[in-house]
């Protein structure tokens, strides 16, 4: 009987893990970024909160206009400045810059006006 209950618990935990992963598609990305930047727990909490808000904003964009996306990236960088050290912020910008750029205009996200 104990083995049966244990098997049920394991099965429930496995199914709950799948649901949580489906709800948090960026959890692994955030975890990796937190590790890469060596964020402390306070920084990590603030980082996750900012990134969740900014992802919602990004998904809410009606068009995929590069200037709107660029403005959102710059806003994200600005929101993270008080949370991260200068070195961490520079690393974050470099990482994002390495994967996000406008091919049409060859304009990097982190370039300042």
Short mmCIF file of C-alpha atoms in Angstrom, two decimals:
data_model
loop_
_atom_site.label_atom_id
_atom_site.label_comp_id
_atom_site.label_asym_id
_atom_site.label_seq_id
_atom_site.Cartn_x
_atom_site.Cartn_y
_atom_site.Cartn_z
CA UNK A 1 0.00 0.00 0.00
CA UNK A 2 2.81 2.42 0.87
CA UNK A 3 4.47 1.75 -2.48
CA UNK A 4 1.20 2.47 -4.28
CA UNK A 5 0.75 5.80 -2.47
CA UNK A 6 4.38 6.69 -3.20
CA UNK A 7 3.88 5.90 -6.91
CA UNK A 8 0.77 8.13 -6.98
CA UNK A 9 2.68 10.98 -5.35
CA UNK A 10 5.56 10.65 -7.81
CA UNK A 11 3.10 10.62 -10.73
CA UNK A 12 1.34 13.73 -9.41
CA UNK A 13 4.61 15.55 -8.92
CA UNK A 14 5.69 14.68 -12.46
CA UNK A 15 2.41 15.97 -13.91
CA UNK A 16 2.60 19.15 -11.82
CA UNK A 17 6.13 19.76 -13.10
CA UNK A 18 4.87 19.58 -16.69
CA UNK A 19 2.12 22.11 -15.92
CA UNK A 20 4.53 24.51 -14.23
CA UNK A 21 6.98 24.24 -17.15
CA UNK A 22 4.15 24.96 -19.61
CA UNK A 23 3.18 28.06 -17.62
CA UNK A 24 6.77 29.26 -17.35
CA UNK A 25 8.33 28.78 -20.79
CA UNK A 26 11.13 31.20 -19.94
CA UNK A 27 12.03 29.72 -16.54
CA UNK A 28 15.08 27.91 -17.94
CA UNK A 29 16.22 31.01 -19.82
CA UNK A 30 15.86 33.14 -16.70
CA UNK A 31 17.66 30.56 -14.57
CA UNK A 32 20.54 30.45 -17.04
CA UNK A 33 20.79 34.25 -17.17
CA UNK A 34 20.69 34.47 -13.37
CA UNK A 35 23.56 31.98 -13.20
CA UNK A 36 25.56 33.67 -15.97
CA UNK A 37 25.27 37.05 -14.27
CA UNK A 38 25.80 35.56 -10.78
CA UNK A 39 22.79 37.40 -9.37
CA UNK A 40 22.06 37.24 -5.68
CA UNK A 41 18.55 36.26 -4.55
CA UNK A 42 17.34 39.86 -4.30
CA UNK A 43 18.64 40.69 -7.78
CA UNK A 44 17.20 37.46 -9.18
CA UNK A 45 13.73 38.23 -7.85
CA UNK A 46 13.80 41.75 -9.30
CA UNK A 47 15.20 40.45 -12.60
CA UNK A 48 12.42 37.87 -12.96
CA UNK A 49 9.74 40.44 -12.15
CA UNK A 50 11.09 42.88 -14.74
CA UNK A 51 11.53 40.24 -17.42
CA UNK A 52 8.01 38.85 -16.94
CA UNK A 53 6.56 42.36 -17.29
CA UNK A 54 8.66 43.11 -20.35
CA UNK A 55 7.76 39.80 -22.02
CA UNK A 56 4.09 40.62 -21.54
CA UNK A 57 4.70 44.03 -23.13
CA UNK A 58 6.56 42.41 -26.03
CA UNK A 59 3.78 39.89 -26.66
CA UNK A 60 1.23 42.70 -26.51
CA UNK A 61 2.88 44.59 -29.39
CA UNK A 62 0.35 44.79 -32.19
CA UNK A 63 2.97 45.01 -34.92
CA UNK A 64 6.48 43.66 -35.17
CA UNK A 65 7.91 47.05 -35.96
CA UNK A 66 11.64 47.10 -35.20
CA UNK A 67 11.50 50.58 -33.66
CA UNK A 68 8.82 49.46 -31.18
CA UNK A 69 10.83 46.38 -30.29
CA UNK A 70 14.00 48.45 -29.95
CA UNK A 71 12.22 50.86 -27.60
CA UNK A 72 11.08 47.93 -25.49
CA UNK A 73 14.62 46.50 -25.31
CA UNK A 74 15.99 49.90 -24.28
CA UNK A 75 13.26 50.20 -21.64
CA UNK A 76 14.24 46.77 -20.30
CA UNK A 77 17.88 47.80 -20.10
CA UNK A 78 16.90 50.96 -18.20
CA UNK A 79 14.71 49.01 -15.78
CA UNK A 80 17.56 46.60 -15.04
CA UNK A 81 20.20 49.31 -14.44
CA UNK A 82 19.29 49.88 -10.77
CA UNK A 83 19.02 46.12 -10.15
CA UNK A 84 22.31 44.96 -11.67
CA UNK A 85 25.87 46.06 -11.04
CA UNK A 86 27.57 47.89 -13.91
CA UNK A 87 29.45 44.73 -14.84
CA UNK A 88 26.31 42.55 -14.73
CA UNK A 89 24.40 45.11 -16.78
CA UNK A 90 27.15 45.24 -19.40
CA UNK A 91 27.15 41.43 -19.56
CA UNK A 92 23.37 41.33 -19.94
CA UNK A 93 23.44 43.91 -22.73
CA UNK A 94 26.26 42.03 -24.48
CA UNK A 95 24.36 38.75 -24.31
CA UNK A 96 21.16 40.27 -25.64
CA UNK A 97 23.09 42.19 -28.31
CA UNK A 98 24.64 38.96 -29.50
CA UNK A 99 21.26 37.43 -30.30
CA UNK A 100 19.02 40.38 -31.13
CA UNK A 101 19.78 42.81 -33.88
CA UNK A 102 17.97 44.34 -36.76
CA UNK A 103 19.18 42.73 -39.95
CA UNK A 104 17.39 45.31 -42.06
CA UNK A 105 19.00 48.32 -40.45
CA UNK A 106 22.04 46.63 -38.89
CA UNK A 107 21.29 48.50 -35.68
CA UNK A 108 22.26 46.84 -32.42
CA UNK A 109 19.80 46.97 -29.57
CA UNK A 110 22.13 48.50 -27.03
CA UNK A 111 23.25 51.42 -29.17
CA UNK A 112 22.35 54.69 -27.51
CA UNK A 113 20.89 57.65 -29.36
#
